[in-house]
């Protein structure tokens, strides 16, 4: 970690010296986040390595918070002068520059280290793997005319110093595989997408059984796409499958429970701690400690230990997700949800792995209870207006259901609704909780962070579907 | 920023960054690449100096200062290519990356379509474009006053009960492109943006939020903030009292704020990449009719005073005005050198996408278009990701309103709009001249004859 972050020019002492410009007495809190990361993306198309893109970045972000106000600056100029200038910029709003409260020393608060060193020789093995995925996919059907694969590996090292005298260091790996199949049958062309990833080394994630199951799943979805018919428009009962459809929770209620929105009272869930905001079947958890998951945090980007936070318990709102600033302003306990995209951004309350806990129903039981509606086991992306609670997302795979029987697949269906209403209209929750395959990326205020979502099978009454068949 | 009365962004500091850090670093990189054994190379760099000030409820809540460098390098050797990029001017880290890239370059598969343009005189390309740079003298104190004024204008209404905040952003950016065949291009521009998001509530109705933002090359924008605050106020108020309508087929109008997204789908479908990958709902559309015959779309990349203007495309070829669509028919795909070679077509200097696209209009503004319909849905915002560029299927959440006999009746509750892009584009009934001035695709209000609208 030290070799990745520091050099003869940039040492821990350099950071400590620049802290002197940041450490204003009037500040509520302050921190320095030094980071160095590498990102490698292999693009495999037309049965060959099409492109390799390598990214490297190193820099430091400086933050000072005085109650409601935040000063932030980052620099990629990691000389003492560069660090000091950025520290002074960040401290501009924090009052008297001559009054300090510098920590006397820094103590480690936990170390998220995984011994992973990027090795260029990995490339041969990665290329062999991608060739295997490509040839296996093409062998399944001669109508498949293109296989696009992208393998992304990421490794970040960071060191945080803050006003509490804490020093948090860590190394975070991330891997992600994206697979797209394109096929033409007669005049019709369709595609499918499957992805998978986690906060692990790529070798740990991409074993032999993974290849077969992933490609077969992509092919299955491709065949479904060719059979898909226009989706209905209007209000219907909806059954969501386990795993990735947990994005519903992420949009419908997750963002609305981030503390900054609730502190400002711009969330539809503001001032509702202790009140029933969801069906009694619902217990919603945000957990940054799930090892190897995409949303794994361990120690968050403010040096606070991540936790398993129960946000909603049997329908009653228990907690928001906060960062240090909002926890201070709301006089709430820290939850370890202070996250940032990189050193170029200040942290703010973000989700980690957010899921609906198990209920008691069997999956088949829930499906058979659907008299006239839609079953959606797979989703695309979504978004939310946290003030009104309105959310939207796209179902990547869905089926028309009548009297508990699946009739035919539907294409590209949009689901729109109100988060509070949907959460109250959850009628049945299954006992088959699954997390998503590790592909979630959440955007907020221009920052993207990796997240996990999950749920069991769920039935919801009267949701608005956007299709052309009305 | 030791003195709150000094300019928030300091041009001298920016120029010093370029001279003391960027130029020596680039010189080192160029010298190193010359000795690296590659056949050709391209370098893209940027140096950014920016400042954002944000307030909420009349309190300055955020000051963010950004100063950074980034460099992206593409190496070519024979029929092989690799790209690497870095943030910051660290010679040792860049050298490590270069070694890794050279190692990978030997192991990438051959692709005969990669490479710079052979026989093109890159030295004739203009070397500098600085007509988009308007430095500011506004200090932190002056900016704070204007920021608080922006929010107060918007909040000055009995039904505006809260604010997500307002922000002013200032940015200087230097971008450049070099290559092994003598291209030396440098472009300097400034950018200023103001935005505000307000929350309305009336009685027991659900609270609603909406925003307004505007950008400009000049800080004169910060002397004209009232319309932005008032627009955000109106948009938030207009969202109150939402009601449902019967799901069915309706004519729809995409307002100027969102209409460019429809034309962006068109350009994505006409990109060279989507054509050679066969992932376009307009596959093989060159020469075919995709829009009504009264519509032309013209690309004007070098327009003075426009934020997106550039004298080169992203392959380093000199930018040219192009007719993309003429009388509704496709005149040009959006081609890079690579996709032109893949498709066996002539290069057309459109690498990196379209810039400053002007679209024929047959109406002055949205209100005139509304008057053409007895009943019409006006889409004010789009939500979601339901666009399938392979087959053109389109299904999005909307914030919109029902208009009848030219009168706005009410906002729609939980509404979606669905259709197919190929049909939508062929059924553009009206296009207004009321485009927003700071946009890349200058599309005004755009009416589509019929789409399916579903409501709660």
PDB file of N, CA and C in Angstrom, chain B residues 210-256:
ATOM      1  N   UNK B 210     -38.520  20.833  -8.718  1.00  0.00           N
ATOM      2  CA  UNK B 210     -38.030  20.968 -10.083  1.00  0.00           C
ATOM      3  C   UNK B 210     -36.909  21.987 -10.113  1.00  0.00           C
ATOM      4  N   UNK B 211     -36.221  22.028 -11.238  1.00  0.00           N
ATOM      5  CA  UNK B 211     -35.008  22.829 -11.304  1.00  0.00           C
ATOM      6  C   UNK B 211     -34.912  23.541 -12.631  1.00  0.00           C
ATOM      7  N   UNK B 212     -33.983  24.496 -12.666  1.00  0.00           N
ATOM      8  CA  UNK B 212     -33.638  25.149 -13.922  1.00  0.00           C
ATOM      9  C   UNK B 212     -32.135  25.386 -13.907  1.00  0.00           C
ATOM     10  N   UNK B 213     -31.494  25.212 -15.057  1.00  0.00           N
ATOM     11  CA  UNK B 213     -30.066  25.501 -15.129  1.00  0.00           C
ATOM     12  C   UNK B 213     -29.769  26.120 -16.482  1.00  0.00           C
ATOM     13  N   UNK B 214     -28.698  26.852 -16.530  1.00  0.00           N
ATOM     14  CA  UNK B 214     -28.281  27.452 -17.792  1.00  0.00           C
ATOM     15  C   UNK B 214     -26.773  27.611 -17.786  1.00  0.00           C
ATOM     16  N   UNK B 215     -26.170  27.458 -18.985  1.00  0.00           N
ATOM     17  CA  UNK B 215     -24.734  27.580 -19.106  1.00  0.00           C
ATOM     18  C   UNK B 215     -24.361  28.622 -20.134  1.00  0.00           C
ATOM     19  N   UNK B 216     -23.121  29.091 -20.060  1.00  0.00           N
ATOM     20  CA  UNK B 216     -22.668  30.119 -20.990  1.00  0.00           C
ATOM     21  C   UNK B 216     -21.145  30.133 -21.017  1.00  0.00           C
ATOM     22  N   UNK B 217     -20.589  30.681 -22.074  1.00  0.00           N
ATOM     23  CA  UNK B 217     -19.129  30.832 -22.134  1.00  0.00           C
ATOM     24  C   UNK B 217     -18.663  32.030 -21.305  1.00  0.00           C
ATOM     25  N   UNK B 218     -19.599  32.920 -20.981  1.00  0.00           N
ATOM     26  CA  UNK B 218     -19.217  34.187 -20.353  1.00  0.00           C
ATOM     27  C   UNK B 218     -19.873  34.347 -18.985  1.00  0.00           C
ATOM     28  N   UNK B 219     -19.205  35.050 -18.069  1.00  0.00           N
ATOM     29  CA  UNK B 219     -19.797  35.264 -16.739  1.00  0.00           C
ATOM     30  C   UNK B 219     -20.924  36.290 -16.761  1.00  0.00           C
ATOM     31  N   UNK B 220     -21.267  36.809 -17.916  1.00  0.00           N
ATOM     32  CA  UNK B 220     -22.436  37.697 -18.014  1.00  0.00           C
ATOM     33  C   UNK B 220     -23.702  36.961 -17.604  1.00  0.00           C
ATOM     34  N   UNK B 221     -23.652  35.655 -17.719  1.00  0.00           N
ATOM     35  CA  UNK B 221     -24.779  34.824 -17.256  1.00  0.00           C
ATOM     36  C   UNK B 221     -25.124  35.158 -15.816  1.00  0.00           C
ATOM     37  N   UNK B 222     -24.095  35.450 -15.004  1.00  0.00           N
ATOM     38  CA  UNK B 222     -24.327  35.673 -13.576  1.00  0.00           C
ATOM     39  C   UNK B 222     -24.920  37.055 -13.287  1.00  0.00           C
ATOM     40  N   UNK B 223     -25.123  37.839 -14.342  1.00  0.00           N
ATOM     41  CA  UNK B 223     -25.834  39.112 -14.179  1.00  0.00           C
ATOM     42  C   UNK B 223     -27.280  38.986 -14.620  1.00  0.00           C
ATOM     43  N   UNK B 224     -27.653  37.786 -15.076  1.00  0.00           N
ATOM     44  CA  UNK B 224     -29.011  37.589 -15.623  1.00  0.00           C
ATOM     45  C   UNK B 224     -29.626  36.354 -14.984  1.00  0.00           C
ATOM     46  N   UNK B 225     -29.652  36.318 -13.670  1.00  0.00           N
ATOM     47  CA  UNK B 225     -30.062  35.090 -12.968  1.00  0.00           C
ATOM     48  C   UNK B 225     -31.559  35.035 -12.668  1.00  0.00           C
ATOM     49  N   UNK B 226     -32.242  36.163 -12.719  1.00  0.00           N
ATOM     50  CA  UNK B 226     -33.666  36.160 -12.362  1.00  0.00           C
ATOM     51  C   UNK B 226     -34.487  35.164 -13.178  1.00  0.00           C
ATOM     52  N   UNK B 227     -34.343  35.143 -14.504  1.00  0.00           N
ATOM     53  CA  UNK B 227     -35.153  34.192 -15.282  1.00  0.00           C
ATOM     54  C   UNK B 227     -34.926  32.739 -14.881  1.00  0.00           C
ATOM     55  N   UNK B 228     -33.720  32.418 -14.429  1.00  0.00           N
ATOM     56  CA  UNK B 228     -33.429  31.033 -14.034  1.00  0.00           C
ATOM     57  C   UNK B 228     -34.190  30.701 -12.752  1.00  0.00           C
ATOM     58  N   UNK B 229     -34.122  31.600 -11.781  1.00  0.00           N
ATOM     59  CA  UNK B 229     -34.849  31.384 -10.528  1.00  0.00           C
ATOM     60  C   UNK B 229     -36.347  31.300 -10.757  1.00  0.00           C
ATOM     61  N   UNK B 230     -36.865  32.167 -11.603  1.00  0.00           N
ATOM     62  CA  UNK B 230     -38.314  32.187 -11.846  1.00  0.00           C
ATOM     63  C   UNK B 230     -38.754  30.954 -12.623  1.00  0.00           C
ATOM     64  N   UNK B 231     -37.899  30.477 -13.513  1.00  0.00           N
ATOM     65  CA  UNK B 231     -38.240  29.279 -14.275  1.00  0.00           C
ATOM     66  C   UNK B 231     -38.313  28.057 -13.370  1.00  0.00           C
ATOM     67  N   UNK B 232     -37.354  27.927 -12.458  1.00  0.00           N
ATOM     68  CA  UNK B 232     -37.389  26.797 -11.513  1.00  0.00           C
ATOM     69  C   UNK B 232     -38.639  26.888 -10.645  1.00  0.00           C
ATOM     70  N   UNK B 233     -38.981  28.074 -10.241  1.00  0.00           N
ATOM     71  CA  UNK B 233     -40.180  28.280  -9.416  1.00  0.00           C
ATOM     72  C   UNK B 233     -41.417  27.821 -10.179  1.00  0.00           C
ATOM     73  N   UNK B 234     -41.546  28.269 -11.412  1.00  0.00           N
ATOM     74  CA  UNK B 234     -42.731  27.920 -12.224  1.00  0.00           C
ATOM     75  C   UNK B 234     -42.808  26.416 -12.458  1.00  0.00           C
ATOM     76  N   UNK B 235     -41.663  25.810 -12.759  1.00  0.00           N
ATOM     77  CA  UNK B 235     -41.654  24.368 -13.047  1.00  0.00           C
ATOM     78  C   UNK B 235     -42.093  23.571 -11.818  1.00  0.00           C
ATOM     79  N   UNK B 236     -41.624  23.989 -10.635  1.00  0.00           N
ATOM     80  CA  UNK B 236     -42.016  23.268  -9.413  1.00  0.00           C
ATOM     81  C   UNK B 236     -43.503  23.458  -9.133  1.00  0.00           C
ATOM     82  N   UNK B 237     -43.997  24.669  -9.296  1.00  0.00           N
ATOM     83  CA  UNK B 237     -45.413  24.943  -9.037  1.00  0.00           C
ATOM     84  C   UNK B 237     -46.301  24.196 -10.034  1.00  0.00           C
ATOM     85  N   UNK B 238     -45.855  24.128 -11.282  1.00  0.00           N
ATOM     86  CA  UNK B 238     -46.662  23.476 -12.321  1.00  0.00           C
ATOM     87  C   UNK B 238     -46.839  21.990 -12.055  1.00  0.00           C
ATOM     88  N   UNK B 239     -45.963  21.413 -11.219  1.00  0.00           N
ATOM     89  CA  UNK B 239     -46.055  19.969 -10.967  1.00  0.00           C
ATOM     90  C   UNK B 239     -47.060  19.635  -9.869  1.00  0.00           C
ATOM     91  N   UNK B 240     -47.572  20.647  -9.212  1.00  0.00           N
ATOM     92  CA  UNK B 240     -48.560  20.379  -8.162  1.00  0.00           C
ATOM     93  C   UNK B 240     -49.875  19.935  -8.796  1.00  0.00           C
ATOM     94  N   UNK B 241     -50.764  19.380  -8.001  1.00  0.00           N
ATOM     95  CA  UNK B 241     -52.097  18.975  -8.466  1.00  0.00           C
ATOM     96  C   UNK B 241     -52.035  17.999  -9.623  1.00  0.00           C
ATOM     97  N   UNK B 242     -51.305  16.910  -9.455  1.00  0.00           N
ATOM     98  CA  UNK B 242     -51.202  15.926 -10.531  1.00  0.00           C
ATOM     99  C   UNK B 242     -52.456  15.069 -10.598  1.00  0.00           C
ATOM    100  N   UNK B 243     -52.849  14.743 -11.825  1.00  0.00           N
ATOM    101  CA  UNK B 243     -54.022  13.893 -12.036  1.00  0.00           C
ATOM    102  C   UNK B 243     -53.716  12.869 -13.107  1.00  0.00           C
ATOM    103  N   UNK B 244     -54.572  11.863 -13.166  1.00  0.00           N
ATOM    104  CA  UNK B 244     -54.405  10.804 -14.170  1.00  0.00           C
ATOM    105  C   UNK B 244     -55.258  11.095 -15.380  1.00  0.00           C
ATOM    106  N   UNK B 245     -54.875  10.462 -16.500  1.00  0.00           N
ATOM    107  CA  UNK B 245     -55.725  10.464 -17.687  1.00  0.00           C
ATOM    108  C   UNK B 245     -55.879   9.016 -18.128  1.00  0.00           C
ATOM    109  N   UNK B 246     -56.819   8.790 -19.011  1.00  0.00           N
ATOM    110  CA  UNK B 246     -57.013   7.437 -19.520  1.00  0.00           C
ATOM    111  C   UNK B 246     -55.815   7.065 -20.401  1.00  0.00           C
ATOM    112  N   UNK B 247     -55.281   5.886 -20.196  1.00  0.00           N
ATOM    113  CA  UNK B 247     -54.142   5.434 -21.016  1.00  0.00           C
ATOM    114  C   UNK B 247     -54.604   5.280 -22.459  1.00  0.00           C
ATOM    115  N   UNK B 248     -53.760   5.669 -23.408  1.00  0.00           N
ATOM    116  CA  UNK B 248     -54.140   5.539 -24.809  1.00  0.00           C
ATOM    117  C   UNK B 248     -53.163   6.255 -25.717  1.00  0.00           C
ATOM    118  N   UNK B 249     -53.567   6.453 -26.963  1.00  0.00           N
ATOM    119  CA  UNK B 249     -52.702   7.091 -27.957  1.00  0.00           C
ATOM    120  C   UNK B 249     -52.975   8.586 -27.977  1.00  0.00           C
ATOM    121  N   UNK B 250     -51.925   9.381 -27.883  1.00  0.00           N
ATOM    122  CA  UNK B 250     -52.046  10.829 -27.862  1.00  0.00           C
ATOM    123  C   UNK B 250     -50.947  11.437 -28.712  1.00  0.00           C
ATOM    124  N   UNK B 251     -51.178  12.616 -29.301  1.00  0.00           N
ATOM    125  CA  UNK B 251     -50.038  13.369 -29.831  1.00  0.00           C
ATOM    126  C   UNK B 251     -49.230  13.878 -28.645  1.00  0.00           C
ATOM    127  N   UNK B 252     -47.913  13.895 -28.774  1.00  0.00           N
ATOM    128  CA  UNK B 252     -47.062  14.394 -27.681  1.00  0.00           C
ATOM    129  C   UNK B 252     -46.100  15.439 -28.223  1.00  0.00           C
ATOM    130  N   UNK B 253     -45.745  16.364 -27.352  1.00  0.00           N
ATOM    131  CA  UNK B 253     -44.734  17.380 -27.671  1.00  0.00           C
ATOM    132  C   UNK B 253     -43.598  17.231 -26.662  1.00  0.00           C
ATOM    133  N   UNK B 254     -42.398  16.985 -27.166  1.00  0.00           N
ATOM    134  CA  UNK B 254     -41.204  17.015 -26.316  1.00  0.00           C
ATOM    135  C   UNK B 254     -40.785  18.480 -26.208  1.00  0.00           C
ATOM    136  N   UNK B 255     -40.767  19.008 -24.974  1.00  0.00           N
ATOM    137  CA  UNK B 255     -40.421  20.421 -24.785  1.00  0.00           C
ATOM    138  C   UNK B 255     -38.959  20.659 -25.158  1.00  0.00           C
ATOM    139  N   UNK B 256     -38.544  21.900 -25.371  1.00  0.00           N
ATOM    140  CA  UNK B 256     -37.150  22.178 -25.749  1.00  0.00           C
ATOM    141  C   UNK B 256     -36.130  21.604 -24.764  1.00  0.00           C
TER     142      UNK B 256
END
